[in-house]
PDB file of C-alpha atoms in Angstrom:
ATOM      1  CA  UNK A 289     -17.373 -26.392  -8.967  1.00 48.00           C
ATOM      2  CA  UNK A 290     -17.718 -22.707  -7.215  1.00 56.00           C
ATOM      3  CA  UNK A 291     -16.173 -19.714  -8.882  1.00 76.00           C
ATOM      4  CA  UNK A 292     -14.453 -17.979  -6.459  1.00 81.00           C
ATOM      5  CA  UNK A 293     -16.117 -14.327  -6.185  1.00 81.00           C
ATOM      6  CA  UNK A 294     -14.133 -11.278  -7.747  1.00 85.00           C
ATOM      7  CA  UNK A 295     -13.450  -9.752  -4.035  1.00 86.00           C
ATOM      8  CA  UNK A 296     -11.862 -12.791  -2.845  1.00 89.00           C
ATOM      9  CA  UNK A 297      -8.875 -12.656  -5.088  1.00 91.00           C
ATOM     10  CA  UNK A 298      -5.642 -11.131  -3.733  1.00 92.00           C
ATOM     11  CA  UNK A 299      -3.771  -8.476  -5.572  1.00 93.00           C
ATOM     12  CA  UNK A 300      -1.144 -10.420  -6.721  1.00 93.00           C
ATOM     13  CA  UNK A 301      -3.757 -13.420  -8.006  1.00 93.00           C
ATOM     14  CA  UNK A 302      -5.769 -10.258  -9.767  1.00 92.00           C
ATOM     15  CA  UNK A 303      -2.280  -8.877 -11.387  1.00 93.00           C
ATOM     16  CA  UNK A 304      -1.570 -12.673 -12.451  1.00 94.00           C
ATOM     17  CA  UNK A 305      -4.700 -12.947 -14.634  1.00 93.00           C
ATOM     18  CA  UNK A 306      -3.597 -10.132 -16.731  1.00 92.00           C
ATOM     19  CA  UNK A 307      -1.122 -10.400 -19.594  1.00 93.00           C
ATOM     20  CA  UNK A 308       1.885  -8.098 -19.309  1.00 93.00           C
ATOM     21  CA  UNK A 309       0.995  -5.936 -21.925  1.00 94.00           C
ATOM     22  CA  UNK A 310      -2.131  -5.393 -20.391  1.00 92.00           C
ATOM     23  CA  UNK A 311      -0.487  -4.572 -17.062  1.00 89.00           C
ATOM     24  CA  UNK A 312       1.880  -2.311 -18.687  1.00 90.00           C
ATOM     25  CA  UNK A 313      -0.784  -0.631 -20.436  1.00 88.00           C
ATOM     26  CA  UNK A 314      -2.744  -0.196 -17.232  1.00 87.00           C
ATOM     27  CA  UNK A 315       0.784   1.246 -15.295  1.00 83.00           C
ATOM     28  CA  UNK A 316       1.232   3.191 -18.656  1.00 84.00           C
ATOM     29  CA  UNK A 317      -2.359   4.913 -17.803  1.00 83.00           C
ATOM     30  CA  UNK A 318      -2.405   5.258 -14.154  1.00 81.00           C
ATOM     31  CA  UNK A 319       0.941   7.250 -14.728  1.00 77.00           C
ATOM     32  CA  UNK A 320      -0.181   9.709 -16.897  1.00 77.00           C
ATOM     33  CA  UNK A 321      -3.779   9.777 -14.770  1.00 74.00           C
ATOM     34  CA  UNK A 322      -1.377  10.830 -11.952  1.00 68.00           C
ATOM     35  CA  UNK A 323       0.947  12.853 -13.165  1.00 62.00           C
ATOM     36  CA  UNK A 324      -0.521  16.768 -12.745  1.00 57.00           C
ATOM     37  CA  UNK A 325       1.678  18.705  -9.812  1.00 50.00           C
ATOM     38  CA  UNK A 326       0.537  19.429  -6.852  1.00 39.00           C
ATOM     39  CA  UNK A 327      -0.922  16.249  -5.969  1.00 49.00           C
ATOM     40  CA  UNK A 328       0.651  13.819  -3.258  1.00 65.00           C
ATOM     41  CA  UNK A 329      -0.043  11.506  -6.086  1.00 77.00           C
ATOM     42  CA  UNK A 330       0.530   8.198  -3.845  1.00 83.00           C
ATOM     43  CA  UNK A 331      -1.907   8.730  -1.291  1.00 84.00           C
ATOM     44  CA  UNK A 332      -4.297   9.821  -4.509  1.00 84.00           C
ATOM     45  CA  UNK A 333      -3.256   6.562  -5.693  1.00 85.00           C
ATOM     46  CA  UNK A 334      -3.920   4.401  -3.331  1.00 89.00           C
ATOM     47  CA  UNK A 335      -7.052   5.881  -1.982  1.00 88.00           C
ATOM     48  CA  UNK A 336      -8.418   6.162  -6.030  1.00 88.00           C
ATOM     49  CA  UNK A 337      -7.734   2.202  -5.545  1.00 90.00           C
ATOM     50  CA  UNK A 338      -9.796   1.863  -2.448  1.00 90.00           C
ATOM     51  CA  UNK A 339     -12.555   3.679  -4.039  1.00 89.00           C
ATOM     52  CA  UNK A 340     -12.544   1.287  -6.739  1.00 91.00           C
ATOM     53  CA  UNK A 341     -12.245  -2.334  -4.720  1.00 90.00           C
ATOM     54  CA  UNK A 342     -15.772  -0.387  -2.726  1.00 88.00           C
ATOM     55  CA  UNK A 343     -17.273   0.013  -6.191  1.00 90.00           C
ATOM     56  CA  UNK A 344     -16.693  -2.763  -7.557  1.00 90.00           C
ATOM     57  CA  UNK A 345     -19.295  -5.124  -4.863  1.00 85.00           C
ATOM     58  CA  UNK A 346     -21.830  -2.855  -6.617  1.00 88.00           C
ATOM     59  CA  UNK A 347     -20.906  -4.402 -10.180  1.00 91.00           C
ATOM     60  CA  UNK A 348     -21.454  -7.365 -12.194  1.00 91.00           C
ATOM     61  CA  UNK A 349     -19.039 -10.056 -11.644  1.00 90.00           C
ATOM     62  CA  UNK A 350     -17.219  -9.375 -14.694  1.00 90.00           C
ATOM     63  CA  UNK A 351     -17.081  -5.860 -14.198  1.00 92.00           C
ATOM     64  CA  UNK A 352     -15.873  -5.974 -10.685  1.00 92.00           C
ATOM     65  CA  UNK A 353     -13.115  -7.944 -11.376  1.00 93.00           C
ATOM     66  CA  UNK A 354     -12.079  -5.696 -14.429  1.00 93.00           C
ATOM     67  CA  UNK A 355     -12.318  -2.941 -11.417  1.00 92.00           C
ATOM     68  CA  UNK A 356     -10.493  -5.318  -8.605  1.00 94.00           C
ATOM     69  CA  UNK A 357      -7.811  -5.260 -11.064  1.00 94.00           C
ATOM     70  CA  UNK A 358      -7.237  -1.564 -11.959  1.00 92.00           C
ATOM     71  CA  UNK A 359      -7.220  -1.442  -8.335  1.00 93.00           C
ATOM     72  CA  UNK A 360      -4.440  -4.017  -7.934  1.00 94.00           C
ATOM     73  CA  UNK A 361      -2.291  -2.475 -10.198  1.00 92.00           C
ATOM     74  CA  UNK A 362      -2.798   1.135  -8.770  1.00 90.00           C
ATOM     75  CA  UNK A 363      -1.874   0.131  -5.191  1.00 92.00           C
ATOM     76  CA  UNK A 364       1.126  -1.661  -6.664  1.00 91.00           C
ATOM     77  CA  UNK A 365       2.007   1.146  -8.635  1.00 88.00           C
ATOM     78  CA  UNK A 366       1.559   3.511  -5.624  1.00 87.00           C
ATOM     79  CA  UNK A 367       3.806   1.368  -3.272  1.00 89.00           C
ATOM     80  CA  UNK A 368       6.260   1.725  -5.694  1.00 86.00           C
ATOM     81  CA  UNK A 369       6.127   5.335  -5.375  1.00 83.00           C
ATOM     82  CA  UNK A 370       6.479   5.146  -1.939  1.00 84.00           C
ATOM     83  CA  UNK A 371       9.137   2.905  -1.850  1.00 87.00           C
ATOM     84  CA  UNK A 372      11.435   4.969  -4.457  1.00 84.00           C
ATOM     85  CA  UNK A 373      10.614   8.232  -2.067  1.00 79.00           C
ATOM     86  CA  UNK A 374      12.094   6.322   1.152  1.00 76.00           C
TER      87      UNK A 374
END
């Protein structure tokens, strides 16, 4: 059997692998990681989560997902935003 490769995973499939108090600790981070004034914090957001998905090729597999998935949860945090500002 093939393990499907880190990169391959959606968002939603890299969210699902995470208990929810792991997500909520992760939204519970990225919020106060984005929280200083002055910053269009969702474009910061989501391009902070592009920079990671990039990153994480150059990783172990174990790593990159652990990065895939901070990634996840930062676009979905940043859409969010975005939706609550429209």
């Amino acid at each position: 059997m093939t393990q499907i490769p880190p990169e391959d995973y959606s968002d939603d499939e890299l969210l699902a692998m995470l208990k929810p108090v792991q997500l909520a600790e992760l939204d519970r981070q990225i919020g106060e990681m984005f929280g200083a004034e002055g910053v269009d914090r969702v474009e910061a957001l989501f391009a902070m989560a592009n920079v990671y998905s990039m990153r994480a090729a150059e990783r172990d597999e174990t790593s990159a997902l652990a990065m895939l998935q901070l990634a996840a949860a930062m676009r979905r945090r940043a859409q969010a935003m975005a939706d609550a500002r429209s």
